[in-house]
């Protein structure tokens, strides 16, 4: 399903990724939690992946939802709502006050889904990213 999500977002194919997924999610220090949606006959149709986040300046725990995906044949069946509800209930158990995520700007279906729930884009915050090796090189004096 990660490959299907990457294709949907026009990202590069992540490959099989099973080994990395198992190492990252099911080891001594799991980096994420993953919830899945299945049909009555136990076919996987979607997933929500999240990790913990703490914001010291706000004194709050939250979950960062890295991915929410439902296969095309299972869309508009309530699978995304069920996944998000299960994630919200997990956030409650963890004492989180918010769930945060990024939205691919061209994903009009997701925009409508989140807007219907009352979610709003944060005007004051912009996600930023750099590869770790680039950041290390630049901070050690190799600014270019």
Coordinates of N, CA and C in Angstrom, one line a residue:
X1 N 0.8 -1.2 0.0 CA 0.0 0.0 0.0 C 0.9 1.3 0.0
X2 N 2.1 1.2 0.6 CA 2.9 2.3 0.6 C 3.3 2.7 -0.9
X3 N 3.5 1.7 -1.7 CA 3.8 1.9 -3.1 C 2.6 2.6 -3.8
X4 N 1.4 2.2 -3.5 CA 0.2 2.8 -4.1 C 0.1 4.3 -3.7
X5 N 0.4 4.5 -2.4 CA 0.3 5.9 -1.9 C 1.4 6.7 -2.6
X6 N 2.6 6.2 -2.8 CA 3.7 7.0 -3.4 C 3.2 7.3 -4.9
X7 N 2.7 6.3 -5.6 CA 2.2 6.6 -6.9 C 1.1 7.6 -7.0
X8 N 0.2 7.6 -6.0 CA -0.9 8.6 -5.9 C -0.3 10.0 -5.7
X9 N 0.7 10.1 -4.9 CA 1.3 11.4 -4.6 C 2.4 11.8 -5.6
X10 N 2.6 10.9 -6.6 CA 3.6 11.2 -7.6 C 5.0 11.2 -7.0
X11 N 5.2 10.4 -6.0 CA 6.5 10.3 -5.4 C 7.3 9.1 -6.1
X12 N 8.6 9.0 -5.8 CA 9.3 7.8 -6.4 C 8.8 6.6 -5.7
X13 N 9.0 5.5 -6.4 CA 8.6 4.2 -5.9 C 9.5 3.8 -4.7
X14 N 8.9 3.5 -3.5 CA 9.8 3.2 -2.4 C 10.3 1.8 -2.4
X15 N 10.0 1.0 -3.4 CA 10.4 -0.4 -3.4 C 9.5 -1.2 -2.5
X16 N 10.0 -2.4 -2.3 CA 9.2 -3.3 -1.4 C 9.1 -2.7 0.0
X17 N 10.2 -2.3 0.6 CA 10.3 -1.7 1.9 C 9.9 -2.5 3.1
X18 N 9.6 -3.8 2.9 CA 9.1 -4.6 4.0 C 10.1 -4.6 5.1
X19 N 11.4 -4.8 4.8 CA 12.4 -4.9 5.9 C 12.5 -3.6 6.6
X20 N 12.5 -2.5 5.9 CA 12.6 -1.2 6.6 C 11.4 -0.9 7.5
X21 N 10.2 -1.3 6.9 CA 9.0 -1.2 7.7 C 9.0 -1.9 9.0
X22 N 9.4 -3.2 8.9 CA 9.5 -4.0 10.1 C 10.5 -3.5 11.1
X23 N 11.7 -3.1 10.6 CA 12.7 -2.5 11.5 C 12.3 -1.2 12.2
X24 N 11.6 -0.4 11.4 CA 11.2 0.9 11.9 C 9.9 0.9 12.8
X25 N 9.1 -0.1 12.6 CA 7.8 -0.1 13.3 C 7.7 -1.1 14.4
X26 N 8.5 -2.1 14.4 CA 8.3 -3.2 15.3 C 9.5 -3.7 16.0
X27 N 10.5 -2.8 16.2 CA 11.7 -3.1 17.0 C 11.6 -2.7 18.4
X28 N 12.8 -2.6 19.0 CA 13.0 -2.1 20.4 C 12.4 -0.7 20.6
X29 N 12.7 0.2 19.6 CA 12.2 1.6 19.7 C 11.4 1.8 18.4
X30 N 10.1 1.5 18.4 CA 9.3 1.7 17.2 C 9.2 3.2 16.9
X31 N 9.4 3.5 15.6 CA 9.3 4.9 15.2 C 7.9 5.3 14.8
X32 N 7.0 4.4 14.7 CA 5.6 4.7 14.3 C 4.6 3.7 14.8
X33 N 3.4 4.1 14.8 CA 2.3 3.1 15.0 C 1.5 3.1 13.7
X34 N 0.9 1.9 13.4 CA 0.2 1.8 12.1 C -1.1 1.1 12.4
X35 N -2.2 1.7 12.0 CA -3.5 1.2 12.0 C -4.0 0.8 10.6
X36 N -4.7 -0.3 10.5 CA -5.1 -0.8 9.2 C -6.6 -0.9 9.1
X37 N -7.1 -0.8 7.9 CA -8.5 -1.0 7.6 C -8.6 -2.3 6.8
X38 N -9.5 -3.2 7.1 CA -9.7 -4.4 6.4 C -11.2 -4.6 6.0
X39 N -11.4 -5.3 5.0 CA -12.8 -5.7 4.6 C -13.2 -6.8 5.5
X40 N -14.5 -7.2 5.4 CA -15.0 -8.3 6.2 C -14.2 -9.6 5.9
X41 N -13.7 -9.8 4.7 CA -12.9 -11.0 4.4 C -11.4 -10.8 4.6
X42 N -11.1 -9.8 5.5 CA -9.7 -9.5 5.9 C -8.8 -9.1 4.8
X43 N -9.2 -8.4 3.8 CA -8.3 -7.8 2.8 C -8.0 -6.4 3.2
X44 N -6.7 -6.1 3.2 CA -6.2 -4.8 3.6 C -6.7 -3.7 2.6
X45 N -7.3 -2.7 3.0 CA -7.8 -1.6 2.1 C -7.3 -0.2 2.5
X46 N -6.6 -0.1 3.6 CA -6.1 1.2 4.0 C -5.3 1.2 5.3
X47 N -4.6 2.3 5.5 CA -3.8 2.4 6.7 C -3.6 3.8 7.1
X48 N -3.3 4.0 8.4 CA -3.0 5.3 8.9 C -1.7 5.1 9.7
X49 N -0.7 5.9 9.5 CA 0.6 5.7 10.1 C 0.9 7.0 10.9
X50 N 1.3 6.9 12.2 CA 1.5 8.1 13.0 C 2.7 7.9 13.9
X51 N 3.3 9.0 14.4 CA 4.3 9.0 15.4 C 4.1 10.0 16.4
X52 N 4.7 9.9 17.6 CA 4.5 10.8 18.7 C 5.3 12.1 18.4
X53 N 4.7 13.2 19.0 CA 5.4 14.5 18.9 C 5.1 15.3 20.2
X54 N 6.1 16.1 20.6 CA 5.9 16.9 21.7 C 6.4 18.3 21.4
X55 N 5.6 19.3 21.7 CA 5.9 20.7 21.5 C 6.1 21.4 22.8
X56 N 7.4 21.6 23.2 CA 7.7 22.2 24.5 C 7.1 23.6 24.6
X57 N 7.1 24.4 23.6 CA 6.6 25.8 23.7 C 5.1 25.8 23.9
X58 N 4.4 24.8 23.6 CA 3.0 24.7 23.9 C 2.6 23.7 25.0
X59 N 3.6 23.0 25.4 CA 3.4 22.0 26.5 C 2.4 21.0 26.1
X60 N 2.4 20.5 24.9 CA 1.4 19.6 24.5 C 2.0 18.4 23.7
X61 N 1.3 17.3 23.9 CA 1.6 16.0 23.2 C 0.6 16.0 22.0
X62 N 1.2 15.5 20.9 CA 0.3 15.3 19.7 C 0.8 14.1 18.9
X63 N 0.0 13.7 18.0 CA 0.4 12.7 17.0 C 0.6 13.4 15.7
X64 N 1.7 12.9 15.0 CA 1.9 13.4 13.6 C 1.5 12.3 12.7
X65 N 0.5 12.5 11.9 CA 0.0 11.5 11.0 C 0.8 11.6 9.7
X66 N 1.7 10.6 9.5 CA 2.5 10.7 8.3 C 1.8 10.2 7.1
X67 N 0.9 9.3 7.2 CA 0.2 8.8 6.0 C -1.2 8.4 6.4
X68 N -2.2 8.6 5.5 CA -3.5 8.1 5.6 C -3.8 7.7 4.2
X69 N -4.1 6.4 4.0 CA -4.3 6.0 2.6 C -5.4 4.9 2.6
X70 N -6.3 5.0 1.6 CA -7.4 4.0 1.4 C -7.3 3.7 -0.1
X71 N -7.3 2.4 -0.4 CA -7.2 2.0 -1.8 C -8.5 2.5 -2.6
X72 N -8.3 2.8 -3.9 CA -9.4 3.4 -4.6 C -10.7 2.6 -4.6
X73 N -10.6 1.3 -4.6 CA -11.9 0.5 -4.6 C -12.6 0.6 -3.2
X74 N -11.9 1.1 -2.2 CA -12.5 1.2 -0.8 C -12.8 2.6 -0.4
X75 N -12.6 3.5 -1.3 CA -12.9 4.9 -0.9 C -14.4 5.2 -0.9
X76 N -14.8 6.1 0.0 CA -16.2 6.4 0.2 C -17.0 5.3 0.8
X77 N -16.3 4.4 1.6 CA -16.9 3.4 2.3 C -16.9 3.6 3.8
X78 N -16.2 4.7 4.2 CA -16.1 5.0 5.6 C -14.7 4.5 6.2
X79 N -13.9 3.9 5.3 CA -12.6 3.4 5.8 C -11.7 4.5 6.3
X80 N -11.6 5.6 5.6 CA -10.8 6.7 6.1 C -11.3 7.3 7.4
X81 N -12.6 7.5 7.5 CA -13.2 8.0 8.8 C -12.9 7.0 9.9
X82 N -13.0 5.7 9.6 CA -12.7 4.7 10.7 C -11.3 4.7 11.1
X83 N -10.4 4.9 10.2 CA -9.0 5.0 10.5 C -8.6 6.2 11.3
X84 N -9.2 7.3 10.9 CA -8.9 8.6 11.6 C -9.5 8.6 13.0
X85 N -10.7 8.0 13.1 CA -11.3 7.9 14.4 C -10.5 7.0 15.3
X86 N -10.0 5.9 14.8 CA -9.2 5.0 15.6 C -7.9 5.7 16.0
X87 N -7.3 6.5 15.1 CA -6.1 7.2 15.4 C -6.4 8.3 16.5
X88 N -7.6 9.0 16.4 CA -7.9 10.0 17.4 C -8.1 9.3 18.8
X89 N -8.7 8.1 18.8 CA -8.9 7.4 20.1 C -7.6 7.0 20.6
X90 N -6.6 6.6 19.8 CA -5.3 6.3 20.2 C -4.6 7.5 20.8
X91 N -4.8 8.7 20.1 CA -4.2 9.9 20.6 C -4.8 10.3 22.0
X92 N -6.0 10.0 22.2 CA -6.6 10.3 23.5 C -6.0 9.4 24.6
X93 N -5.8 8.2 24.3 CA -5.1 7.2 25.3 C -3.7 7.7 25.6
X94 N -3.0 8.3 24.6 CA -1.7 8.8 24.8 C -1.6 10.2 25.5
X95 N -2.8 10.8 25.7 CA -2.8 12.1 26.3 C -2.5 13.2 25.3
X96 N -2.7 13.0 24.1 CA -2.5 14.0 23.0 C -3.7 15.0 22.9
X97 N -3.4 16.2 22.6 CA -4.4 17.2 22.4 C -4.7 17.4 20.9
X98 N -3.8 17.0 20.0 CA -4.0 17.3 18.6 C -3.4 16.1 17.7
X99 N -3.9 16.1 16.5 CA -3.2 15.3 15.5 C -2.9 16.2 14.3
X100 N -1.7 16.2 13.9 CA -1.2 17.1 12.8 C -0.8 16.3 11.6
X101 N -0.9 16.8 10.4 CA -0.5 16.1 9.2 C -0.3 17.1 8.1
X102 N 0.4 16.7 7.0 CA 0.6 17.5 5.9 C -0.4 17.0 4.8
X103 N -0.8 18.0 4.0 CA -1.8 17.7 2.9 C -1.1 18.0 1.6
X104 N -1.1 17.1 0.7 CA -0.6 17.3 -0.7 C -1.5 18.3 -1.3
X105 N -1.0 19.4 -1.8 CA -1.9 20.5 -2.2 C -2.8 20.1 -3.4
X106 N -2.4 19.2 -4.2 CA -3.3 18.8 -5.3 C -4.3 17.7 -5.0
X107 N -4.3 17.3 -3.8 CA -5.2 16.2 -3.4 C -6.6 16.8 -3.0
X108 N -7.4 17.1 -4.0 CA -8.7 17.7 -3.8 C -9.6 16.9 -2.9
X109 N -9.6 15.6 -3.1 CA -10.5 14.7 -2.4 C -10.2 14.8 -0.9
X110 N -8.9 14.7 -0.6 CA -8.4 14.8 0.8 C -8.8 16.2 1.4
X111 N -8.5 17.2 0.6 CA -8.9 18.6 1.1 C -10.3 18.6 1.5
X112 N -11.2 18.1 0.7 CA -12.7 18.1 1.0 C -13.0 17.3 2.2
X113 N -12.3 16.1 2.3 CA -12.5 15.3 3.5 C -12.2 16.0 4.8
X114 N -11.0 16.6 4.8 CA -10.5 17.2 6.0 C -11.3 18.5 6.3
X115 N -11.7 19.2 5.3 CA -12.5 20.4 5.5 C -13.9 20.1 6.1
X116 N -14.4 19.0 5.6 CA -15.7 18.5 6.2 C -15.6 18.2 7.7
X117 N -14.4 17.8 8.1 CA -14.1 17.5 9.5 C -13.9 18.8 10.3
X118 N -13.6 19.9 9.6 CA -13.3 21.1 10.3 C -11.8 21.5 10.4
X119 N -11.0 20.6 9.7 CA -9.5 20.9 9.8 C -9.2 22.1 9.0
X120 N -8.2 22.9 9.4 CA -7.8 24.1 8.7 C -6.3 24.1 8.6
X121 N -5.8 24.6 7.5 CA -4.3 24.8 7.3 C -3.8 25.8 8.3
X122 N -2.6 25.6 8.8 CA -2.0 26.5 9.7 C -1.2 27.6 8.9
X123 N -1.7 28.8 9.0 CA -1.0 29.9 8.2 C 0.3 30.3 8.7
X124 N 0.5 30.1 10.0 CA 1.7 30.6 10.6 C 2.9 29.6 10.6
X125 N 2.6 28.4 10.2 CA 3.6 27.3 10.2 C 3.8 26.7 8.8
X126 N 5.1 26.6 8.4 CA 5.4 25.9 7.1 C 6.3 24.8 7.4
X127 N 6.0 23.6 6.9 CA 6.9 22.5 7.1 C 8.2 22.7 6.3
X128 N 9.3 22.3 6.9 CA 10.6 22.5 6.2 C 11.3 21.1 6.3
X129 N 12.2 20.9 5.4 CA 12.9 19.6 5.4 C 14.3 19.8 4.7
X130 N 15.2 19.0 5.2 CA 16.6 18.9 4.6 C 17.1 17.5 4.8
X131 N 17.8 16.9 3.8 CA 18.4 15.6 4.1 C 19.4 15.8 5.2
X132 N 19.5 14.8 6.1 CA 20.3 14.9 7.3 C 21.8 15.1 6.9
X133 N 22.3 14.4 5.9 CA 23.7 14.6 5.5 C 24.0 16.0 5.0
X134 N 23.0 16.6 4.3 CA 23.2 18.0 3.8 C 23.2 18.9 5.0
X135 N 22.4 18.7 6.0 CA 22.3 19.6 7.2 C 23.6 19.5 7.9
X136 N 24.1 18.3 8.2 CA 25.4 18.1 8.9 C 26.5 18.8 8.2
X137 N 26.6 18.6 6.9 CA 27.7 19.2 6.1 C 27.6 20.7 6.2
X138 N 26.5 21.3 6.0 CA 26.3 22.7 6.1 C 26.6 23.3 7.5
X139 N 26.1 22.6 8.5 CA 26.4 23.1 9.8 C 27.8 23.0 10.3
X140 N 28.5 22.1 9.7 CA 29.9 21.9 10.0 C 30.9 22.8 9.2
X141 N 30.3 23.8 8.5 CA 31.1 24.7 7.8 C 31.1 24.7 6.3
X142 N 30.4 23.7 5.8 CA 30.4 23.6 4.3 C 29.1 24.2 3.7
X143 N 28.7 25.4 4.2 CA 27.5 26.1 3.7 C 27.7 26.4 2.2
X144 N 26.7 26.0 1.4 CA 26.8 26.3 0.0 C 25.4 26.6 -0.5

